[in-house]
Each structure stands twice: as structure tokens, then as C-alpha cells.
Amino acid sequence: MWHWYDKGEEWLAIALLGGTSLTMLVSSTARAIGQPFAGGAELAQFLFIWTAVLGADLTLRRGGQVRIDALVIRLPIKLQLIITSLCLGMMMLFLALLIWYGFALATSNWQRPMGVAGLSYGYITLALPVGAVLMLISLLRRVFVNGVIGSLVADDDDPVEEAL
């Protein structure tokens, strides 16, 4: 099941990035020939925001987030476990706050139209809590699969090799 979930999210991110590029190309070309595409900038903004949120989740799922661990990897395993657990707890708390307040923000912005396109601004603000839900799922999956200490290590890194 996770394989299809992962592939679906990757393809959706690729499609949204392609849609962003295509929208910008069409919008700028139409403007250059004197027939401006009224909602082009708003549509590109909408697609790009969702692309960024999905890209952040894909990065987190692979352990590609920024991690400065020069000191932590030299500490005893028990202390590494405590520090990493604290970091994971703060990350999960932050994501939970984004989910809680993000859905409230999205519902409060639902009636607000977005520029010329007429699309609800709620669709843009919905990207943040939905992305936070996806990142929380990815983070929990990494903890269950890789353990607490390995959850923040990138998939292509070897933590033992780095410690030496």
C-alpha cells in the first residue's frame, strides 16, 4: 500500500511542477502576443505552493531535511536517543500545530476569492495543513521503519560511517 501512496505523491508533485511551468509559459507567451491570460499568475502560484508542500514531504520521507549532527553522532547512543527523541517530539508538535491552526485558517479563508481567477483562497491555505499531515505521516513512518536514531538520517547516508 505504501508503495502506491509514495508513487502517487511523487507523480502528483511532478504533475504540479509541470503544470506550474506550463502555466507560466502560456501566461508569458500570451502576454507577449498581446492576449494576456488573466489568471495565469494566480494559477501558477497555486500550483507552485502545492508543489513545494509535496516536495517538502518527499524530502522528509527520504530523510533529506537539514540536519547538523557533528556533535550528536559523537555522543553515547543513550544520549543520541534522548536528543533525537526530543527533536522528533518538537518536529511532531510543530506539525500538529500547523495542522490545527492551518485547517482553521483554510476554513476562514474559504470565502475569500483569489484575484482574477476566482479560485477560493482556501485552496492555497489548505496546502499548509495538508502538507503537515503528510509530513507527520512520513515522519512517523520513518520512526517505525528506521528507529528513533535512524529516523532523521538520510536514506543514502550510513550513520556508522559518519561517526568514524
PDB file of C-alpha atoms in Angstrom, residues 6-140:
ATOM      1  CA  ASP A   6       4.552   7.113  -2.361  1.00  0.00           C
ATOM      2  CA  LYS A   7       4.405   6.809  -6.152  1.00  0.00           C
ATOM      3  CA  GLY A   8       1.107   8.689  -6.305  1.00  0.00           C
ATOM      4  CA  GLU A   9       2.505  11.561  -4.294  1.00  0.00           C
ATOM      5  CA  GLU A  10       5.662  11.682  -6.425  1.00  0.00           C
ATOM      6  CA  TRP A  11       3.653  11.760  -9.650  1.00  0.00           C
ATOM      7  CA  LEU A  12       1.323  14.407  -8.255  1.00  0.00           C
ATOM      8  CA  ALA A  13       4.301  16.600  -7.326  1.00  0.00           C
ATOM      9  CA  ILE A  14       5.767  16.133 -10.817  1.00  0.00           C
ATOM     10  CA  ALA A  15       2.426  16.962 -12.440  1.00  0.00           C
ATOM     11  CA  LEU A  16       2.007  20.074 -10.308  1.00  0.00           C
ATOM     12  CA  LEU A  17       5.532  21.259 -11.126  1.00  0.00           C
ATOM     13  CA  GLY A  18       4.872  20.645 -14.815  1.00  0.00           C
ATOM     14  CA  GLY A  19       1.568  22.490 -14.508  1.00  0.00           C
ATOM     15  CA  THR A  20       3.338  25.427 -12.867  1.00  0.00           C
ATOM     16  CA  SER A  21       5.884  25.607 -15.671  1.00  0.00           C
ATOM     17  CA  LEU A  22       3.256  25.212 -18.371  1.00  0.00           C
ATOM     18  CA  THR A  23       1.035  27.884 -16.807  1.00  0.00           C
ATOM     19  CA  MET A  24       3.938  30.330 -16.653  1.00  0.00           C
ATOM     20  CA  LEU A  25       4.901  29.549 -20.260  1.00  0.00           C
ATOM     21  CA  VAL A  26       1.345  30.018 -21.544  1.00  0.00           C
ATOM     22  CA  SER A  27       0.825  33.147 -19.456  1.00  0.00           C
ATOM     23  CA  SER A  28       4.053  34.833 -20.558  1.00  0.00           C
ATOM     24  CA  THR A  29       3.578  33.820 -24.196  1.00  0.00           C
ATOM     25  CA  ALA A  30       0.002  35.101 -24.222  1.00  0.00           C
ATOM     26  CA  ARG A  31       1.135  38.373 -22.662  1.00  0.00           C
ATOM     27  CA  ALA A  32       3.913  38.718 -25.262  1.00  0.00           C
ATOM     28  CA  ILE A  33       1.466  38.365 -28.167  1.00  0.00           C
ATOM     29  CA  GLY A  34      -0.972  40.836 -26.617  1.00  0.00           C
ATOM     30  CA  GLN A  35      -3.585  38.405 -25.265  1.00  0.00           C
ATOM     31  CA  PRO A  36      -2.826  38.210 -21.520  1.00  0.00           C
ATOM     32  CA  PHE A  37      -4.041  35.182 -19.589  1.00  0.00           C
ATOM     33  CA  ALA A  38      -5.868  36.871 -16.695  1.00  0.00           C
ATOM     34  CA  GLY A  39      -5.498  34.218 -14.003  1.00  0.00           C
ATOM     35  CA  GLY A  40      -2.117  32.841 -15.055  1.00  0.00           C
ATOM     36  CA  ALA A  41      -0.090  34.227 -12.169  1.00  0.00           C
ATOM     37  CA  GLU A  42      -2.614  33.103  -9.548  1.00  0.00           C
ATOM     38  CA  LEU A  43      -2.880  29.626 -11.045  1.00  0.00           C
ATOM     39  CA  ALA A  44       0.915  29.292 -11.182  1.00  0.00           C
ATOM     40  CA  GLN A  45       1.134  30.470  -7.566  1.00  0.00           C
ATOM     41  CA  PHE A  46      -1.475  27.907  -6.502  1.00  0.00           C
ATOM     42  CA  LEU A  47       0.296  25.059  -8.305  1.00  0.00           C
ATOM     43  CA  PHE A  48       3.728  26.088  -7.031  1.00  0.00           C
ATOM     44  CA  ILE A  49       2.617  26.249  -3.388  1.00  0.00           C
ATOM     45  CA  TRP A  50       1.188  22.733  -3.576  1.00  0.00           C
ATOM     46  CA  THR A  51       4.344  21.547  -5.382  1.00  0.00           C
ATOM     47  CA  ALA A  52       6.522  22.984  -2.609  1.00  0.00           C
ATOM     48  CA  VAL A  53       4.451  21.322   0.120  1.00  0.00           C
ATOM     49  CA  LEU A  54       4.538  17.926  -1.597  1.00  0.00           C
ATOM     50  CA  GLY A  55       8.264  18.361  -2.281  1.00  0.00           C
ATOM     51  CA  ALA A  56       8.865  19.062   1.412  1.00  0.00           C
ATOM     52  CA  ASP A  57       7.074  15.837   2.311  1.00  0.00           C
ATOM     53  CA  LEU A  58       9.030  13.837  -0.258  1.00  0.00           C
ATOM     54  CA  THR A  59      12.269  15.270   1.138  1.00  0.00           C
ATOM     55  CA  LEU A  60      11.296  14.431   4.709  1.00  0.00           C
ATOM     56  CA  ARG A  61      10.256  10.916   3.698  1.00  0.00           C
ATOM     57  CA  ARG A  62      13.773  10.290   2.369  1.00  0.00           C
ATOM     58  CA  GLY A  63      15.459  11.897   5.367  1.00  0.00           C
ATOM     59  CA  GLY A  64      16.746  14.779   3.265  1.00  0.00           C
ATOM     60  CA  GLN A  65      15.948  17.520   5.777  1.00  0.00           C
ATOM     61  CA  VAL A  66      18.759  19.709   7.061  1.00  0.00           C
ATOM     62  CA  ARG A  67      20.484  18.019   9.948  1.00  0.00           C
ATOM     63  CA  ILE A  68      23.532  19.288  11.777  1.00  0.00           C
ATOM     64  CA  ASP A  69      24.762  16.370  13.817  1.00  0.00           C
ATOM     65  CA  ALA A  70      28.531  16.761  14.049  1.00  0.00           C
ATOM     66  CA  LEU A  71      28.323  16.777  17.830  1.00  0.00           C
ATOM     67  CA  VAL A  72      25.385  14.416  18.342  1.00  0.00           C
ATOM     68  CA  ILE A  73      26.889  11.461  16.440  1.00  0.00           C
ATOM     69  CA  ARG A  74      29.920  11.548  18.740  1.00  0.00           C
ATOM     70  CA  LEU A  75      27.807  11.187  21.879  1.00  0.00           C
ATOM     71  CA  PRO A  76      26.924   7.874  23.550  1.00  0.00           C
ATOM     72  CA  ILE A  77      23.946   6.064  22.000  1.00  0.00           C
ATOM     73  CA  LYS A  78      21.709   6.728  25.023  1.00  0.00           C
ATOM     74  CA  LEU A  79      22.296  10.470  24.774  1.00  0.00           C
ATOM     75  CA  GLN A  80      21.788  10.350  20.994  1.00  0.00           C
ATOM     76  CA  LEU A  81      18.457   8.638  21.611  1.00  0.00           C
ATOM     77  CA  ILE A  82      17.371  11.324  24.086  1.00  0.00           C
ATOM     78  CA  ILE A  83      18.391  14.232  21.844  1.00  0.00           C
ATOM     79  CA  THR A  84      16.874  12.694  18.717  1.00  0.00           C
ATOM     80  CA  SER A  85      13.647  11.886  20.600  1.00  0.00           C
ATOM     81  CA  LEU A  86      13.473  15.489  21.772  1.00  0.00           C
ATOM     82  CA  CYS A  87      13.990  16.753  18.202  1.00  0.00           C
ATOM     83  CA  LEU A  88      11.365  14.361  16.850  1.00  0.00           C
ATOM     84  CA  GLY A  89       8.924  15.421  19.554  1.00  0.00           C
ATOM     85  CA  MET A  90       9.411  19.093  18.702  1.00  0.00           C
ATOM     86  CA  MET A  91       9.001  18.367  14.984  1.00  0.00           C
ATOM     87  CA  MET A  92       5.785  16.445  15.604  1.00  0.00           C
ATOM     88  CA  LEU A  93       4.458  19.165  17.907  1.00  0.00           C
ATOM     89  CA  PHE A  94       5.220  21.819  15.282  1.00  0.00           C
ATOM     90  CA  LEU A  95       3.483  19.778  12.570  1.00  0.00           C
ATOM     91  CA  ALA A  96       0.482  19.228  14.854  1.00  0.00           C
ATOM     92  CA  LEU A  97       0.239  22.996  15.425  1.00  0.00           C
ATOM     93  CA  LEU A  98       0.428  23.604  11.676  1.00  0.00           C
ATOM     94  CA  ILE A  99      -2.382  21.105  11.171  1.00  0.00           C
ATOM     95  CA  TRP A 100      -4.554  22.583  13.931  1.00  0.00           C
ATOM     96  CA  TYR A 101      -4.171  26.242  13.026  1.00  0.00           C
ATOM     97  CA  GLY A 102      -3.793  25.595   9.296  1.00  0.00           C
ATOM     98  CA  PHE A 103      -7.201  23.977   8.924  1.00  0.00           C
ATOM     99  CA  ALA A 104      -8.744  26.849  10.910  1.00  0.00           C
ATOM    100  CA  LEU A 105      -7.019  29.343   8.606  1.00  0.00           C
ATOM    101  CA  ALA A 106      -8.129  27.464   5.486  1.00  0.00           C
ATOM    102  CA  THR A 107     -11.762  27.391   6.567  1.00  0.00           C
ATOM    103  CA  SER A 108     -11.689  31.091   7.462  1.00  0.00           C
ATOM    104  CA  ASN A 109     -10.282  31.912   4.000  1.00  0.00           C
ATOM    105  CA  TRP A 110     -12.710  29.766   2.039  1.00  0.00           C
ATOM    106  CA  GLN A 111     -14.994  32.647   1.023  1.00  0.00           C
ATOM    107  CA  ARG A 112     -12.073  34.880   0.012  1.00  0.00           C
ATOM    108  CA  PRO A 113     -11.583  34.889  -3.770  1.00  0.00           C
ATOM    109  CA  MET A 114      -8.078  34.747  -5.163  1.00  0.00           C
ATOM    110  CA  GLY A 115      -7.550  37.578  -7.625  1.00  0.00           C
ATOM    111  CA  VAL A 116      -8.875  37.354 -11.162  1.00  0.00           C
ATOM    112  CA  ALA A 117      -9.002  33.548 -11.275  1.00  0.00           C
ATOM    113  CA  GLY A 118     -11.936  33.445  -8.861  1.00  0.00           C
ATOM    114  CA  LEU A 119     -10.472  30.393  -7.141  1.00  0.00           C
ATOM    115  CA  SER A 120     -11.004  30.290  -3.383  1.00  0.00           C
ATOM    116  CA  TYR A 121      -8.008  31.377  -1.335  1.00  0.00           C
ATOM    117  CA  GLY A 122      -8.878  28.455   0.930  1.00  0.00           C
ATOM    118  CA  TYR A 123      -7.316  26.085  -1.620  1.00  0.00           C
ATOM    119  CA  ILE A 124      -3.975  27.823  -1.188  1.00  0.00           C
ATOM    120  CA  THR A 125      -4.110  27.988   2.607  1.00  0.00           C
ATOM    121  CA  LEU A 126      -5.212  24.340   2.691  1.00  0.00           C
ATOM    122  CA  ALA A 127      -1.783  23.347   1.348  1.00  0.00           C
ATOM    123  CA  LEU A 128      -0.116  24.022   4.703  1.00  0.00           C
ATOM    124  CA  PRO A 129      -2.201  21.738   6.947  1.00  0.00           C
ATOM    125  CA  VAL A 130      -2.466  19.017   4.289  1.00  0.00           C
ATOM    126  CA  GLY A 131       1.305  19.146   3.824  1.00  0.00           C
ATOM    127  CA  ALA A 132       1.787  18.990   7.589  1.00  0.00           C
ATOM    128  CA  VAL A 133      -0.441  15.880   7.769  1.00  0.00           C
ATOM    129  CA  LEU A 134       1.610  14.245   5.004  1.00  0.00           C
ATOM    130  CA  MET A 135       4.888  15.184   6.733  1.00  0.00           C
ATOM    131  CA  LEU A 136       3.647  13.852  10.062  1.00  0.00           C
ATOM    132  CA  ILE A 137       2.749  10.551   8.389  1.00  0.00           C
ATOM    133  CA  SER A 138       6.180  10.425   6.724  1.00  0.00           C
ATOM    134  CA  LEU A 139       7.957  11.215   9.983  1.00  0.00           C
ATOM    135  CA  LEU A 140       6.042   8.534  11.889  1.00  0.00           C
TER     136      LEU A 140
END
